[in-house]
XYZ file of C-alpha atoms in Angstrom:
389
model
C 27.962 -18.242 -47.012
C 25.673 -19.523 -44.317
C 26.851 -18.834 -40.925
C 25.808 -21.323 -37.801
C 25.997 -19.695 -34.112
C 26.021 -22.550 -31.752
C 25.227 -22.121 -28.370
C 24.507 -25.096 -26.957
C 26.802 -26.576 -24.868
C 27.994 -23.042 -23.030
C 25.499 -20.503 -23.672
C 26.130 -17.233 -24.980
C 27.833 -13.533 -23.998
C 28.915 -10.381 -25.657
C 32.515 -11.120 -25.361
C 32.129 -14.713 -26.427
C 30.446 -13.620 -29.652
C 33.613 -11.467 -30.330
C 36.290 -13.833 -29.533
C 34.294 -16.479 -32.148
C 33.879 -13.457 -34.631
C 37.950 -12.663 -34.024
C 38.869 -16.044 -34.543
C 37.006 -16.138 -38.182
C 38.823 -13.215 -38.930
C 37.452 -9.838 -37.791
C 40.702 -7.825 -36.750
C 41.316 -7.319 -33.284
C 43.777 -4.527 -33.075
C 40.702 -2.235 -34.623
C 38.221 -4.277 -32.045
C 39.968 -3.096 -29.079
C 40.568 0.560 -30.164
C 36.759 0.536 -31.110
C 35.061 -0.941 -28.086
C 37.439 1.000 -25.664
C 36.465 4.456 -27.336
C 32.675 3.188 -27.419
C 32.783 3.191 -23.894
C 34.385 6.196 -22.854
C 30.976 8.169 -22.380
C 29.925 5.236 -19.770
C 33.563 4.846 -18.252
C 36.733 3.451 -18.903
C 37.393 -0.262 -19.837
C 40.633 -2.166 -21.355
C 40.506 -4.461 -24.124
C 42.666 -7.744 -23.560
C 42.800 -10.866 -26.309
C 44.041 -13.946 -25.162
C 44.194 -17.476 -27.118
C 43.276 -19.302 -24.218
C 42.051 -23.701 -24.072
C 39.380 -24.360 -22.809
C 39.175 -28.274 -22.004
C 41.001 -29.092 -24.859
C 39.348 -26.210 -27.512
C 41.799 -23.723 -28.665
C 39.904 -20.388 -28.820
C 40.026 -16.703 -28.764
C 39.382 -14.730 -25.249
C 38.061 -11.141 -25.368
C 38.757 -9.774 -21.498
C 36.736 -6.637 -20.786
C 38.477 -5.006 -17.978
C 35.940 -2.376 -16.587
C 37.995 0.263 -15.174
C 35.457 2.914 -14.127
C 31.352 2.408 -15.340
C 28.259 3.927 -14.693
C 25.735 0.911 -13.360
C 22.855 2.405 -13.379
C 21.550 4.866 -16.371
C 18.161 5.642 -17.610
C 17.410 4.094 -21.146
C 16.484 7.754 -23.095
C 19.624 9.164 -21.936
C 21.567 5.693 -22.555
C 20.344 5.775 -26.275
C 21.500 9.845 -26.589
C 25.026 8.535 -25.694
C 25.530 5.878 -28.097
C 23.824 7.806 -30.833
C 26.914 10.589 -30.031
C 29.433 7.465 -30.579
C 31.494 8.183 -33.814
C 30.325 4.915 -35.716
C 29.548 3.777 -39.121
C 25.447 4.131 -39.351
C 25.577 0.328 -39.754
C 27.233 -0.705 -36.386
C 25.123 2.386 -34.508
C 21.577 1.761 -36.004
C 22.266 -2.089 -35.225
C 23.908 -1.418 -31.740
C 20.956 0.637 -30.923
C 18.788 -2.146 -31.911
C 20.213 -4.569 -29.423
C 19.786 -2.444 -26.333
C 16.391 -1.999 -27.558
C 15.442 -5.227 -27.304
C 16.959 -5.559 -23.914
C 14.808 -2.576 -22.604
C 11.937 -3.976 -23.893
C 12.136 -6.867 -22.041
C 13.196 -5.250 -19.231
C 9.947 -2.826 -19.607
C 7.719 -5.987 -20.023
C 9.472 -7.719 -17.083
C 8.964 -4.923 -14.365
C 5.721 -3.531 -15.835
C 7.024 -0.132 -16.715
C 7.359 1.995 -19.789
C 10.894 2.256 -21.691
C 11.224 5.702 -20.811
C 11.411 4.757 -16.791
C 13.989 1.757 -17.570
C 17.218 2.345 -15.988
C 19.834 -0.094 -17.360
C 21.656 -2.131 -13.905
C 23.981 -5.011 -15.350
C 23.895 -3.956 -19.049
C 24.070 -0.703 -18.482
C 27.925 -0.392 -17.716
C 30.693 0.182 -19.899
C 31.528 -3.645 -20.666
C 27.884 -4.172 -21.929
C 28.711 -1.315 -24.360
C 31.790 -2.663 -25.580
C 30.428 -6.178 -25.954
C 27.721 -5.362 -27.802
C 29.208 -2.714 -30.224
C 32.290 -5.020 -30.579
C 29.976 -7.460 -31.329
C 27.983 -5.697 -33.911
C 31.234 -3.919 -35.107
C 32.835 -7.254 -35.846
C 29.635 -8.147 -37.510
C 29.650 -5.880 -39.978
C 33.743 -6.446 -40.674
C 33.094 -10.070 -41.524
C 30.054 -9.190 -44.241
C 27.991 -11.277 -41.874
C 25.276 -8.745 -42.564
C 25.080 -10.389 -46.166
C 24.971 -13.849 -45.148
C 22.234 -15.988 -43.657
C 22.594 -16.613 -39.600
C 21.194 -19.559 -38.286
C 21.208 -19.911 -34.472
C 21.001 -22.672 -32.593
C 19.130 -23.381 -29.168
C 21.143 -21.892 -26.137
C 22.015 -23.227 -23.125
C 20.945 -21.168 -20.280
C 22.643 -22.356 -17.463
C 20.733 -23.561 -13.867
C 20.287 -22.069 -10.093
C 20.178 -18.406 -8.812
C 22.434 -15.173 -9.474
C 22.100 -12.278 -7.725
C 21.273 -9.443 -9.485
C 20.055 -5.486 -8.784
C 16.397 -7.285 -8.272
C 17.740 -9.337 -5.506
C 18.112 -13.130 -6.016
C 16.566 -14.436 -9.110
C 16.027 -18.195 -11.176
C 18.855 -18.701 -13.755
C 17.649 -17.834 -17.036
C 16.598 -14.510 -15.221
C 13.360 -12.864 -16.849
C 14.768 -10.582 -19.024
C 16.665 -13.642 -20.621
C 13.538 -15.326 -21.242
C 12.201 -12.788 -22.559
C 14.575 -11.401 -25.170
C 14.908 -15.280 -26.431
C 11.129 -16.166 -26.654
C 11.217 -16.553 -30.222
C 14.622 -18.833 -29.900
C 14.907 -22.149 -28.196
C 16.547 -22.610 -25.124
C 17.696 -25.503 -23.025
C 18.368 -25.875 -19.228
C 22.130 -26.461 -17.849
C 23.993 -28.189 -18.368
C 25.612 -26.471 -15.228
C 24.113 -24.626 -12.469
C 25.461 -21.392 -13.282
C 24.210 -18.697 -15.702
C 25.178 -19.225 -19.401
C 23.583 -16.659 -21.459
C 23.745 -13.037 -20.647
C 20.827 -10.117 -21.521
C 23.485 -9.078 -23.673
C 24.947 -12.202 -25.706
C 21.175 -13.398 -25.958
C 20.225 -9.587 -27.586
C 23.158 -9.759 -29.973
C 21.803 -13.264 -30.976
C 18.472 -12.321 -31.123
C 19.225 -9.552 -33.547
C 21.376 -11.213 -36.091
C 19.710 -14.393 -36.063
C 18.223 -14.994 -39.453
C 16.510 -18.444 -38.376
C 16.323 -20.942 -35.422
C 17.332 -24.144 -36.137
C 16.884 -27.535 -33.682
C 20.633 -29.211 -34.978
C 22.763 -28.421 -37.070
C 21.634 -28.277 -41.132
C 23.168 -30.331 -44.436
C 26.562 -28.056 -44.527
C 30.349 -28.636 -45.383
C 31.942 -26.599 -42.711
C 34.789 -23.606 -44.246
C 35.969 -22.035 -41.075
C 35.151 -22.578 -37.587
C 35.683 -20.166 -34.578
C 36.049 -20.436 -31.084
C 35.113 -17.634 -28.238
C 36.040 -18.323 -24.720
C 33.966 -17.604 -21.839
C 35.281 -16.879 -18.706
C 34.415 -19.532 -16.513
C 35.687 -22.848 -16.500
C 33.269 -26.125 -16.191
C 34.200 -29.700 -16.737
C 33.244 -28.978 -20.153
C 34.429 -26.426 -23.058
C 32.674 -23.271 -22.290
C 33.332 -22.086 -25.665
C 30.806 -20.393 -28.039
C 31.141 -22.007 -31.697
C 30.632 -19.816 -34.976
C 30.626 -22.013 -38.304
C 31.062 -20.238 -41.276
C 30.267 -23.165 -44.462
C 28.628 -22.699 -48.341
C 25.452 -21.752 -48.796
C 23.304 -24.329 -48.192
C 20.867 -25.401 -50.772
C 17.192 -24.406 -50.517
C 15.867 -27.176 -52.855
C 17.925 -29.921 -50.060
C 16.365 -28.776 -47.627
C 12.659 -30.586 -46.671
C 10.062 -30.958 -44.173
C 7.658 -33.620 -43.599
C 4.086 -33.180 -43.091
C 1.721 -36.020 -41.737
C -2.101 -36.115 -40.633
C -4.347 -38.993 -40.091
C -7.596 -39.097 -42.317
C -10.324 -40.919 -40.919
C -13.274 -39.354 -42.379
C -12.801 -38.257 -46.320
C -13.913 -40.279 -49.103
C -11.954 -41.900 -51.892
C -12.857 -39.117 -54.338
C -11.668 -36.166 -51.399
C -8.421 -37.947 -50.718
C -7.692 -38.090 -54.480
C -8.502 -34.288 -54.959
C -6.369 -33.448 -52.095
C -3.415 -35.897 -53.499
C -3.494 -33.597 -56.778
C -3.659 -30.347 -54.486
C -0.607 -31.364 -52.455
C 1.191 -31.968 -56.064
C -0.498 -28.780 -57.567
C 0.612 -26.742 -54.565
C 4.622 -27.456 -54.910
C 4.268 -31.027 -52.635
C 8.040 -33.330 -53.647
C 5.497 -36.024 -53.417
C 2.578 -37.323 -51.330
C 1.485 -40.865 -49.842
C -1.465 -42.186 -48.576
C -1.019 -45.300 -46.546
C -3.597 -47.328 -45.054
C -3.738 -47.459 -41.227
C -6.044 -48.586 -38.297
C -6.817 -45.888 -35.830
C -8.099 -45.894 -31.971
C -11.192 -47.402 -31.580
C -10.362 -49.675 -34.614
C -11.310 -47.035 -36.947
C -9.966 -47.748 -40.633
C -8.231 -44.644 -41.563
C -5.154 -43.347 -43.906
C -2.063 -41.438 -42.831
C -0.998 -38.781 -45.238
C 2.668 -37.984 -46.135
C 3.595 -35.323 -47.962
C 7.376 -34.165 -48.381
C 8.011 -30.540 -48.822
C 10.680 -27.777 -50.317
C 11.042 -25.930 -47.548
C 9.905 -22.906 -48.749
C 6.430 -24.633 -49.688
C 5.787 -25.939 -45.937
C 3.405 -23.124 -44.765
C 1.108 -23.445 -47.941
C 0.710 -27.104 -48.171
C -0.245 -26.734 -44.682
C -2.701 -24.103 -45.230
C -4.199 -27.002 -48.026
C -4.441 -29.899 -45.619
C -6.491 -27.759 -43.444
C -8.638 -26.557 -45.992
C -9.174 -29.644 -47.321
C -9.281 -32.055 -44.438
C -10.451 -29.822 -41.554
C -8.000 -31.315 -39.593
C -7.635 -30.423 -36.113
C -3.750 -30.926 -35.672
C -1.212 -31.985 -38.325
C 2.179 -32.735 -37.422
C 5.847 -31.124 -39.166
C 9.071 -32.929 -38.296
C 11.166 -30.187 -39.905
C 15.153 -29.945 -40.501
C 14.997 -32.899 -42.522
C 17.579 -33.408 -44.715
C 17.221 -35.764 -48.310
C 20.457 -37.357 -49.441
C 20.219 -36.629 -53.206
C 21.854 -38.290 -56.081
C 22.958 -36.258 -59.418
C 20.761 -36.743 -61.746
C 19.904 -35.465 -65.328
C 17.130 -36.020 -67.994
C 18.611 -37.796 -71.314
C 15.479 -38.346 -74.458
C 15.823 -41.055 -77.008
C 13.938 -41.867 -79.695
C 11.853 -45.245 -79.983
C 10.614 -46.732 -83.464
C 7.318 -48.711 -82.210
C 4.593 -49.832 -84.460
C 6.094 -47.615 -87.991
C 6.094 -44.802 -85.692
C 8.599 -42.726 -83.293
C 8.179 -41.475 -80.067
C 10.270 -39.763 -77.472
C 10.955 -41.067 -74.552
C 12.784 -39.219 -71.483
C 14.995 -40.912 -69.210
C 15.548 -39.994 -65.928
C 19.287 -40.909 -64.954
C 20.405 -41.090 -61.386
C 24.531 -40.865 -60.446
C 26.395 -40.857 -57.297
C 29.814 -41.219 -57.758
C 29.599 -41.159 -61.255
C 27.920 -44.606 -61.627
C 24.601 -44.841 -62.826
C 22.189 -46.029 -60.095
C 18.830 -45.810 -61.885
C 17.378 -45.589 -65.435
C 13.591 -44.649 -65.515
C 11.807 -43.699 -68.440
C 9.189 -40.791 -67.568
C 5.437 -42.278 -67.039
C 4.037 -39.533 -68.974
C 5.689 -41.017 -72.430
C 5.177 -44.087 -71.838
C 1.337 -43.574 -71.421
C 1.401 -41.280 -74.341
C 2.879 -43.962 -76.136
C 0.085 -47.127 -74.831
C -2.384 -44.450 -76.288
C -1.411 -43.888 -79.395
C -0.235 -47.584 -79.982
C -3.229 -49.261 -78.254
C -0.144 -51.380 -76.793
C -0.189 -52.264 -73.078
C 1.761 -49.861 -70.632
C 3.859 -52.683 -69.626
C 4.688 -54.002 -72.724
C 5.695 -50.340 -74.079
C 7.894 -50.180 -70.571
C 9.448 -53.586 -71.905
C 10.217 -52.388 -75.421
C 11.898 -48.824 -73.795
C 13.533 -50.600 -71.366
């Protein structure tokens, strides 16, 4: 399965990530006994799920009461504690992971080493339970097996005051922790994604995506946040089929103003040689009325870096441009050979049959025979076509 994480309408938290997770499936009977024991050795917290609607979207709402909670805690001693937790390896290695990356940033924000971080906000017993619900969850739903692709996250707009006094909404250790992701301003002026929800992401992300991929959705679950805006502020997991690499395609395109005929015909069979779908070279006028050619060249996904490293190589171009996330609509299609009786002699031709919706939309016999065939014949390519045909 492929599952989707999409934050961008409402941003992200710890407890939104389990109410999504708990309305997929994970069970929450053994959630609540499992974050409320988590947190014991930071305090005392109760464990509340509610199907609440928000603006219209049915969807689950973990409450984290925080009963008693340490606020402030160095990081060293922080780890020692969770590593005492009675967890399955999985959920503590993982758990432990999360915080990490939220001292990091936290140590690159304020200039210090990890050992002289004291956790403020995440540090309390909620944090604890969100993330190690989170993870716990996680790890119930197999989601360890499947890809995760995350979305860009909504981050929310104006000030929040914090242990650090009054700070810009997303506050620097958000940034930080999500500077591999992509992340979007508002769409309210409040903060949307937490230290913690934006660690969790960041950890079980497999890939950032700009939209949504090719997919035929399975399940789809809803976590609640706990404010309410004029809009659903509702996190949204997708769980759908694994999507199909071989779908999946990028396009590259530089302008060549400078190779000769010969160099942009070696680099058209490079492109093809190197795993390009296909490549085009189309004729254009540049600035300064420079006569020039754009190149094209569609791409497997998994092919994109090293047909980039070509067009550099080849070209010595100085900036080459990817719109990626494209998606090809693709017929069935299959590869029938008959056999022709031209001039005394047979040849084999293969067809290349196109379906969709089990009518035949194409019939193309494969240029390779057909040449093979001129050759041998001394016919003319275009007549053999017409006798195949």
């Amino acid at each position: 399965m492929t599952i989707i994480i999409d934050p961008q309408s409402s941003g992200i938290a710890g407890n939104m990530i389990i109410g999504a997770l708990v309305d997929l499936g994970a069970d929450k009977d053994e959630l609540k006994e499992i974050m409320e024991k988590s947190a014991n050795p930071f305090g005392k917290i109760e464990v509340i799920f509610d199907k609440v609607t928000k603006h219209g979207i049915a969807s689950t709402y973990c409450h984290v009461e925080m009963l008693e909670s340490e606020h402030s805690i160095k990081y060293t001693d922080f780890i020692e504690k969770i590593e005492s937790l009675n967890l399955e390896d999985d959920v503590k290695k993982t758990s432990i992971k999360v915080f990490e990356r939220m001292a990091e940033a936290e140590s690159k924000v304020h200039g210090k080493p990890l050992e002289e971080i004291h956790f403020h906000e995440v540090g309390a017993s909620d944090a604890v339970a969100d993330v190690i619900g989170s993870i716990y969850a996680y790890y119930s739903l197999n989601l360890d097996k499947q890809k995760i692709i995350g979305l860009p996250i909504a981050v929310g707009g104006g000030r929040i005051k914090t242990s650090h006094g009054i700070l810009s909404v997303p506050v620097p250790a958000v940034v930080e922790i999500l500077k591999d992701a992509k992340i979007v301003g508002g769409p309210v002026d409040s903060e949307l994604a937490t230290p913690t929800g934006s660690a969790i992401y960041a950890e079980i992300c497999d890939e950032i995506k700009e939209f949504i991929p090719q997919i035929k959705p399975k399940k789809i679950g809803y976590g609640a946040g706990r404010k309410d805006f004029n809009h659903p502020n509702v996190l949204r997991i997708i769980e759908a089929p694994d999507i199909t690499e071989s779908d999946e395609i990028d396009v590259i395109e530089t302008n060549l103003d400078h190779l000769t005929g010969e160099e942009i015909g070696y680099l058209f069979d490079r492109l093809l040689d190197s795993g390009a779908s296909d490549v085009s070279i189309t004729p254009i006028i540049m600035k300064k009325n420079r006569q020039g050619s754009l190149l094209k060249v569609i791409s497997p996904r998994k092919n994109r870096d090293k047909l980039v490293e070509v067009i550099f190589a080849e070209t010595g171009s100085l900036g080459i441009r990817i719109a990626p996330n494209l998606h090809r609509g693709i017929a069935e299609r299959e590869f029938i050979k008959k056999w022709f009786e031209i001039q005394g002699e047979k040849f084999e031709v293969t067809f290349k049959i196109g379906y969709v919706n089990g009518e035949i939309i194409s019939s193309r016999p494969e240029y390779e025979d057909l040449k093979q065939i001129a050759e041998k014949t001394g016919l003319p390519l275009i007549k053999v076509k017409e006798i195949v045909k």
